[in-house]
Coordinates of C-alpha atoms and ligand atoms in Angstrom, one line a residue:
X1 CA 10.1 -21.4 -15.4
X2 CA 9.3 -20.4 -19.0
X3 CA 10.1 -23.7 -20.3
X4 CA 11.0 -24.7 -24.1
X5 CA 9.1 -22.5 -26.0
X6 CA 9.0 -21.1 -29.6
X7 CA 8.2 -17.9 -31.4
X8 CA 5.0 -19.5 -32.4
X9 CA 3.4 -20.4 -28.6
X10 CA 4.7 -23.8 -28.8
X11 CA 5.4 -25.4 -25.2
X12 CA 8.3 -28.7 -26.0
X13 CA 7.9 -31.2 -23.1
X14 CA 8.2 -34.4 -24.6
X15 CA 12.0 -35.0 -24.8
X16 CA 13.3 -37.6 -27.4
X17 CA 16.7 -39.1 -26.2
X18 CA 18.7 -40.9 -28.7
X19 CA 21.4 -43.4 -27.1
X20 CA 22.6 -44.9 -29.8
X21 CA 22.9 -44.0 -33.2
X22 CA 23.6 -48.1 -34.0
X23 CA 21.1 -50.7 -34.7
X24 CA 20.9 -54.3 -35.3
X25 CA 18.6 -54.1 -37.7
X26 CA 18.7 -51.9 -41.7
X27 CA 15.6 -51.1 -42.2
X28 CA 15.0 -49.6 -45.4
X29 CA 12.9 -47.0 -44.6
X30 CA 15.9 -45.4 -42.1
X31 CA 19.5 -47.1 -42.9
X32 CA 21.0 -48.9 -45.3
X33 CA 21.8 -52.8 -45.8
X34 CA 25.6 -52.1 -45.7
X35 CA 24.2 -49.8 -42.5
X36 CA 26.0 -46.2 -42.0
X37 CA 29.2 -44.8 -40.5
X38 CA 28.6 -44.8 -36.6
X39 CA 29.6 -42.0 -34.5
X40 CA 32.8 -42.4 -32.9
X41 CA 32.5 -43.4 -29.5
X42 CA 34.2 -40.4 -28.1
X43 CA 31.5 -38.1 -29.1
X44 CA 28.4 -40.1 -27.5
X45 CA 27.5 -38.7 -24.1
X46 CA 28.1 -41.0 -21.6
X47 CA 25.4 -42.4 -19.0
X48 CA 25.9 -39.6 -16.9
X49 CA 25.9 -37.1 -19.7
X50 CA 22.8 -38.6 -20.9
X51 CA 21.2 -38.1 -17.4
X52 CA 22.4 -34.8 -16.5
X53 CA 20.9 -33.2 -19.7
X54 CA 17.5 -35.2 -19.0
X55 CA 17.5 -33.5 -15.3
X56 CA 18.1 -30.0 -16.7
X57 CA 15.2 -30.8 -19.0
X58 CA 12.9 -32.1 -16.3
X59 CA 14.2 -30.0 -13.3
X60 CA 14.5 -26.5 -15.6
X61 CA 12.7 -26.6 -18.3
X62 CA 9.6 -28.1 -17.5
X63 CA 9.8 -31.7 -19.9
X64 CA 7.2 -34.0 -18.3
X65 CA 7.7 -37.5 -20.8
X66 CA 11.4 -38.7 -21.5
X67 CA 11.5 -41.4 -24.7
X68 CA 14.5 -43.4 -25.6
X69 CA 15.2 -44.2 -28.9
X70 CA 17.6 -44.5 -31.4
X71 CA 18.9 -46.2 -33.1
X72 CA 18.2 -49.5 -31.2
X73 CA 18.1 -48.2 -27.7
X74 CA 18.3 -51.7 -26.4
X75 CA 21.7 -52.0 -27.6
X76 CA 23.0 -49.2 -25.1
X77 CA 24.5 -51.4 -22.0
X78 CA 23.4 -48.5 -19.6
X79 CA 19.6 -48.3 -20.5
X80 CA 18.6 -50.2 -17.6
X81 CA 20.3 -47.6 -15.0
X82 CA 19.7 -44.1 -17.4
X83 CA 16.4 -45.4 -17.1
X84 CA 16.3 -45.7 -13.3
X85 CA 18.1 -42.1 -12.9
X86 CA 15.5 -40.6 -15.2
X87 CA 12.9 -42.3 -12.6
X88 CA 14.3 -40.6 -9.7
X89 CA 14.0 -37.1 -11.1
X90 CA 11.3 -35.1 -9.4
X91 CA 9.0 -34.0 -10.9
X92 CA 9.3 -37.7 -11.8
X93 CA 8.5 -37.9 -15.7
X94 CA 6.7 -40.2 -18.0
X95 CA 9.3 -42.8 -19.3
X96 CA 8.8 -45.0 -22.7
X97 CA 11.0 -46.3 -25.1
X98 CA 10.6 -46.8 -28.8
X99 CA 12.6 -49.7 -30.0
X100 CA 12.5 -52.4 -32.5
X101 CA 11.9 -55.5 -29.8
X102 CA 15.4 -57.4 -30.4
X103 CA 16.4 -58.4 -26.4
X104 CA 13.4 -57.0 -25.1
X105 CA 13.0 -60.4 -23.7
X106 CA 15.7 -60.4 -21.3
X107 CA 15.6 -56.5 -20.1
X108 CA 11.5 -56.1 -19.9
X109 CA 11.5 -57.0 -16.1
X110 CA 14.4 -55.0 -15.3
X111 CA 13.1 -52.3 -17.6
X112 CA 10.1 -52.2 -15.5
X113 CA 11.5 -52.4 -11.9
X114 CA 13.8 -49.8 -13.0
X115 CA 10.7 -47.4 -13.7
X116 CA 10.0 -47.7 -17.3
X117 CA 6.2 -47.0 -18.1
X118 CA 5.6 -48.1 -21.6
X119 CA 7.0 -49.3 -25.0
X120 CA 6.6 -49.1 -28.2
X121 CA 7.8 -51.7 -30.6
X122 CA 8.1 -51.5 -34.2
X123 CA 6.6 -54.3 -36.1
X124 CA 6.0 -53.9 -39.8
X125 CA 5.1 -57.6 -40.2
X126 CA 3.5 -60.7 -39.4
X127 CA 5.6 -62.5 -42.1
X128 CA 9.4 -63.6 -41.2
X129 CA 9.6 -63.8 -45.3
X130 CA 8.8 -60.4 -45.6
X131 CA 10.7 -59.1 -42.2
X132 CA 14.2 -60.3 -43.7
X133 CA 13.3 -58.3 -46.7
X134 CA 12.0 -55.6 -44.7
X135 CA 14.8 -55.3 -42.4
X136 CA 18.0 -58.0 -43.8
X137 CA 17.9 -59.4 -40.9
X138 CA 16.3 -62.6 -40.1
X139 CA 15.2 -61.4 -36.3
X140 CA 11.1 -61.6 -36.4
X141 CA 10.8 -64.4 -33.8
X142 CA 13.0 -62.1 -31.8
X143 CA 11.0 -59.4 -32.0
X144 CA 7.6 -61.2 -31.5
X145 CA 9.0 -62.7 -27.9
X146 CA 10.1 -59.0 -26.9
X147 CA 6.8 -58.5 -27.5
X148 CA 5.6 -60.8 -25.5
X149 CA 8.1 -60.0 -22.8
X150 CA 7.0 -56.3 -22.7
X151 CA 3.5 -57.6 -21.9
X152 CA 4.5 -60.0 -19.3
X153 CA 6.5 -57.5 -17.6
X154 CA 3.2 -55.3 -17.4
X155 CA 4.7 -52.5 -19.6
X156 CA 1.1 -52.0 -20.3
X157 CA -0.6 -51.2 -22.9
X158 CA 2.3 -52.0 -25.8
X159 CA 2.3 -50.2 -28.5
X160 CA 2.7 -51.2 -31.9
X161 CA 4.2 -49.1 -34.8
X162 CA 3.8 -50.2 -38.4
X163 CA 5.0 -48.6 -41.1
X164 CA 3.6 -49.8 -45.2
X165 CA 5.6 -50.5 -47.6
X166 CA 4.0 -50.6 -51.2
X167 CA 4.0 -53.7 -53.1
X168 CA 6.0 -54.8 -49.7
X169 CA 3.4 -55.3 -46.8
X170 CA 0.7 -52.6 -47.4
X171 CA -1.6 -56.0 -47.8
X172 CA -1.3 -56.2 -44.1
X173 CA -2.8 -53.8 -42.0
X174 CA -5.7 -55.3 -41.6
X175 CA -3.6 -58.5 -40.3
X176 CA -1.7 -56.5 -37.9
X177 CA -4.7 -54.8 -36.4
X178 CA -6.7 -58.6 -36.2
X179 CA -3.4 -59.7 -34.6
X180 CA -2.9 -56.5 -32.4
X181 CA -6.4 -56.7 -30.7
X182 CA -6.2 -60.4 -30.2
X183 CA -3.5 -59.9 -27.9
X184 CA -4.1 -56.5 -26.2
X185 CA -1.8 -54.3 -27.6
X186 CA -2.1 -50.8 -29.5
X187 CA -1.2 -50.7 -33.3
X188 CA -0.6 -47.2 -34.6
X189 CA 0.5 -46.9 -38.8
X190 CA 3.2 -44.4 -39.2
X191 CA 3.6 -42.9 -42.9
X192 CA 7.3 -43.2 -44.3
X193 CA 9.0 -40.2 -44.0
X194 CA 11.5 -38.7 -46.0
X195 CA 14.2 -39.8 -43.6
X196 CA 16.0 -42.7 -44.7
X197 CA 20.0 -42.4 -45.4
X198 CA 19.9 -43.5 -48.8
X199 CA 16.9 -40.7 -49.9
X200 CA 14.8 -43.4 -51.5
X201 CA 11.4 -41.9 -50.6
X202 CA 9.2 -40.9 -53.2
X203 CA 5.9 -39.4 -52.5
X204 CA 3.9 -42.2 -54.4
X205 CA 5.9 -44.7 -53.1
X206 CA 4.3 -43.6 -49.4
X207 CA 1.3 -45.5 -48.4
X208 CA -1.0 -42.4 -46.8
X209 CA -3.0 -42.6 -44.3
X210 CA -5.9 -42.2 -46.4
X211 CA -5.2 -45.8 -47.8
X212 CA -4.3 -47.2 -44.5
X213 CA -7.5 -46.2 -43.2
X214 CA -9.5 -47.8 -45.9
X215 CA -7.7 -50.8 -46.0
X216 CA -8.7 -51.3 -42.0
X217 CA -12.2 -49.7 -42.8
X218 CA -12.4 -53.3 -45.0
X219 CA -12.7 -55.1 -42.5
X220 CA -13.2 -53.2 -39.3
X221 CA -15.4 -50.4 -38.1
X222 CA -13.8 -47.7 -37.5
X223 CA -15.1 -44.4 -35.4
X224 CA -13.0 -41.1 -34.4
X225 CA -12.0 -41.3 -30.9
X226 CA -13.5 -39.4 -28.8
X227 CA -11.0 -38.4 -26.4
X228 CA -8.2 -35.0 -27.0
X229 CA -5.4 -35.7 -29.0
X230 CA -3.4 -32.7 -27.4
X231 CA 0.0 -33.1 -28.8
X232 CA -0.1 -36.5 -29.5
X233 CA 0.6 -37.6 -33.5
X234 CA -1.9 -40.4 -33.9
X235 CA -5.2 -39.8 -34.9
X236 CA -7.1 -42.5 -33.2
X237 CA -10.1 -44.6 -33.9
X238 CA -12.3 -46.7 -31.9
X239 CA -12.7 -50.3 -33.3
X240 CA -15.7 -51.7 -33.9
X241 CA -17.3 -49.6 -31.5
X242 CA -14.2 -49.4 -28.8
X243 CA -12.8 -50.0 -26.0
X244 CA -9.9 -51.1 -28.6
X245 CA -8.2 -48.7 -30.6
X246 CA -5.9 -47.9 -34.0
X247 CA -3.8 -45.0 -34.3
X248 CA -2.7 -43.6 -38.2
X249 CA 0.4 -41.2 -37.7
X250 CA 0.0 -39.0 -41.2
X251 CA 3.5 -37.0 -40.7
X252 CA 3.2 -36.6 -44.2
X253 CA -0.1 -35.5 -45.7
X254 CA -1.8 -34.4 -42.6
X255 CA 1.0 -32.9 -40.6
X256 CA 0.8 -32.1 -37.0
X257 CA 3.4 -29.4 -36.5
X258 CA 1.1 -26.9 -34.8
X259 CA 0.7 -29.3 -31.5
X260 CA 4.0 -30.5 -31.9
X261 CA 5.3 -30.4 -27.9
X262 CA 8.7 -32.3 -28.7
X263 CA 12.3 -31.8 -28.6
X264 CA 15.2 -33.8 -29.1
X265 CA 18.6 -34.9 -27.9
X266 CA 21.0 -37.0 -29.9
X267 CA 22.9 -39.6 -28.6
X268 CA 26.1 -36.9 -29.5
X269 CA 24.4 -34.2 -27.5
X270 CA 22.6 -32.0 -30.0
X271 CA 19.6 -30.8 -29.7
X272 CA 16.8 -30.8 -32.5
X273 CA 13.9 -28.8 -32.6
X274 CA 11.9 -30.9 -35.0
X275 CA 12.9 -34.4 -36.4
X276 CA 13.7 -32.5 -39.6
X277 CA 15.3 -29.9 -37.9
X278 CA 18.5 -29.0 -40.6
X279 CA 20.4 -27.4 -37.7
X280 CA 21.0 -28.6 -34.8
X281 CA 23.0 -26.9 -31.2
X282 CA 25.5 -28.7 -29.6
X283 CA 25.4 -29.5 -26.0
X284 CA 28.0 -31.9 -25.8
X285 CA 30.7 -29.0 -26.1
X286 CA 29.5 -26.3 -23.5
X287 CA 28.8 -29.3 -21.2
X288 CA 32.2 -30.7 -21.5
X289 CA 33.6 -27.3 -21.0
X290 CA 32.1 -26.9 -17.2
X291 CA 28.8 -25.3 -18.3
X292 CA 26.5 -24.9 -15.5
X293 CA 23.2 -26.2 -15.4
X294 CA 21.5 -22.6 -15.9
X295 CA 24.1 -22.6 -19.3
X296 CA 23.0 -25.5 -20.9
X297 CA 19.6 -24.9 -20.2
X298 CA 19.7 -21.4 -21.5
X299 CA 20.8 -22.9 -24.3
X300 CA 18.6 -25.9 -24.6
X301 CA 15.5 -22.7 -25.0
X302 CA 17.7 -20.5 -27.4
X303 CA 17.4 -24.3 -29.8
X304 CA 13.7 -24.5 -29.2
X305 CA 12.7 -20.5 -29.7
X306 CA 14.2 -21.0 -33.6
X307 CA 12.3 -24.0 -34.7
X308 CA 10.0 -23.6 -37.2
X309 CA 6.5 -23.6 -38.1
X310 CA 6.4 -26.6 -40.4
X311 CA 8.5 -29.7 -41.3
X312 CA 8.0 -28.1 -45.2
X313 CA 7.6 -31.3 -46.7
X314 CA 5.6 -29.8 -49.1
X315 CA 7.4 -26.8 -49.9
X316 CA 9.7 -27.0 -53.3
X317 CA 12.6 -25.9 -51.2
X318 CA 12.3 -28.9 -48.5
X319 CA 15.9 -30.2 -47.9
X320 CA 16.1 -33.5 -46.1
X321 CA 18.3 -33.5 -43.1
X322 CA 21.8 -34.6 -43.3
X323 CA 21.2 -37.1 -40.4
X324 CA 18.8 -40.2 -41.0
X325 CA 16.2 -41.2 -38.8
X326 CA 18.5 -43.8 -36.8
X327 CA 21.2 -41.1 -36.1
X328 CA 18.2 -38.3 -35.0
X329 CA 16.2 -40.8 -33.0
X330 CA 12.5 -41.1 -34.5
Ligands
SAM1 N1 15.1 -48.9 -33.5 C1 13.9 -48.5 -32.8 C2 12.7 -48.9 -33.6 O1 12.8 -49.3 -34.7 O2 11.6 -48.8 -33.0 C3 13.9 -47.0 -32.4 C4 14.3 -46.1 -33.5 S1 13.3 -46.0 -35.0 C5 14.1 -44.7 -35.9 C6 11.8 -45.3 -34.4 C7 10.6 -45.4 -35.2 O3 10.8 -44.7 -36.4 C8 10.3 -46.9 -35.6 O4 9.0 -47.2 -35.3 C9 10.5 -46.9 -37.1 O5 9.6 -47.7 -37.8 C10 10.2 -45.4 -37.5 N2 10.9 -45.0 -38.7 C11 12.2 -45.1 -39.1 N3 12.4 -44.6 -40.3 C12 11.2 -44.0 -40.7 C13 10.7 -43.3 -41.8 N4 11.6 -43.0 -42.8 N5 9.5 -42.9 -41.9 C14 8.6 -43.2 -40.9 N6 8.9 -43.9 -39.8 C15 10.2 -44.3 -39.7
SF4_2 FE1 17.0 -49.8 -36.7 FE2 14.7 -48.8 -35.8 FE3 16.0 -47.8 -38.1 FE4 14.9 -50.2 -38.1 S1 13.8 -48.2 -37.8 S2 16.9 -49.7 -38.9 S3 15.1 -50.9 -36.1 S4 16.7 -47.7 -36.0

């Protein structure tokens, strides 16, 4: 198997699935208030779409990790069995899901017996004040008990992802990282990227991970991990000392793309080479037109060979992607 590589010796087998380009929440970083226009139904894969392009990636092209996001993946009525099918595929693969905590409570268990290893939730705040303005919605309670829940239900550790807003909630990292190791879970600050719908980033408007860091650095001790980072985006620290740890995701001013291992599916059945990816090759149609497994993954490594060294950010010609980051799946 050669697997999902590129022209520049990169090996994809992390697999982001979006399953839902819809969300419950608008947060302003990624969609919003008045939120976007969905994609009509017809044109999301079903479950059985969904899980057939996961086994060609697992069975064929050598993806090891399957994430679900979205969008809120929790709002997808058949997470609980694409999750299960993805756990019967052998090689059996990693499984996590990224999502923003909202029902978590009442799926975690079933999550878990269903053969999901670990979550993520997004929490940008400790304050329900600053939540509703973060996010117009007034959910945070919801969101803490899915947190909760996740623990309970042993998807162990949790992860945390934060992202700083100035003059918003970039007082708070040090707050979320006291609350974050009193409970056990694994905070990691993710720099805003220039992904939101309504192309409100601004460079200085960012909080970098320079500043994150010496916020924390304030009031914590803070040592490079030790451990390889292989592809993984977070550079992590040992706090005060270890075994706890922080993670700062600098997509922005200290970009990653060399180890990036990823690729991605949207819930419409594209697939992305990189999250800022301006073209995208559509799966959906061959596979609704009796493509054979070898076809669609033939195709799947045709997307991967042409993506590119670098998101560009940087570069005076960077175009933002005509998806946001809830219809890509972050
Ligand atoms: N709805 C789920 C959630 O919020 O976790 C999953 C999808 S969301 C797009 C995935 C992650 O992307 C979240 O942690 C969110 O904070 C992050 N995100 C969204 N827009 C972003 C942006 N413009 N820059 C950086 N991170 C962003
Ligand atoms: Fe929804 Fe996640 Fe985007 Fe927030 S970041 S609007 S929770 S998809």
């Amino acid at each position: 198997m050669t697997g999902l590589l590129d022209r520049f010796g990169r090996r994809a087998t992390d697999l982001r699935v979006s399953l839902t380009d819809r969300c419950n929440l608008r947060c302003s970083y990624c969609m919003p208030p008045e939120g976007l226009p969905w994609l009509p139904q017809p044109d999301v894969l079903t479950d059985d779409e969904v899980v057939r392009l996961i086994r060609v990636a697992v069975e064929r092209l050598g993806v090891t990790e399957v994430r679900f996001t979205g969008g809120e993946p929790l709002l997808r009525p058949g997470l609980v069995e694409i999750v299960r099918s993805a756990a019967a595929l052998r090689p059996r693969p990693r499984i996590a899901l990224t999502t923003n905590g909202i029902g978590l409570d009442r799926r975690a268990a079933d999550l878990r017996t269903a053969g999901l290893d670990r979550v993520n939730v997004s929490l940008d705040t400790l304050r329900a004040d600053r939540f509703v303005r973060i996010s117009h919605r007034d959910r945070h309670d919801d969101v803490l008990s899915g947190i909760t829940a996740a623990a309970s239900a042993g998807l162990t550790p949790v992860k945390l992802n934060a992202v700083l807003l100035r003059g918003i909630n970039d007082d708070e990292a040090g707050d979320l990282l006291a609350y974050a190791l009193a409970h056990g879970y694994e905070l990691r600050f993710i720099e805003q990227m220039p992904l939101d719908a309504q192309h409100g980033w601004t460079r200085e408007g960012m909080i970098t991970a320079d500043e994150v860091e010496a916020a924390l650095r304030t009031r914590f001790g803070l040592t490079p991990d030790p451990g390889p980072r292989g592809g993984a985006p977070a550079e992590t620290f040992l706090v005060d000392g270890g075994p706890a740890k922080v993670g700062i995701i600098a997509s922005v001013t200290r970009p990653f793309c060399g180890d990036c291992d990823r690729t991605r599916l949207t819930a419409d059945g594209q697939v992305r080479n990189c999250l800022f990816a301006t073209q995208e090759s559509d799966l959906r149609t061959a596979l609704r037109s009796g493509a054979d497994d070898e076809e669609l993954a033939e195709r799947w490594s045709r997307a991967m060979w042409m993506k590119k060294a670098g998101h560009g950010i940087d570069n005076p010609d960077f175009l933002q992607p005509a998806r946001a980051m809830s219809a890509i799946g972050g």
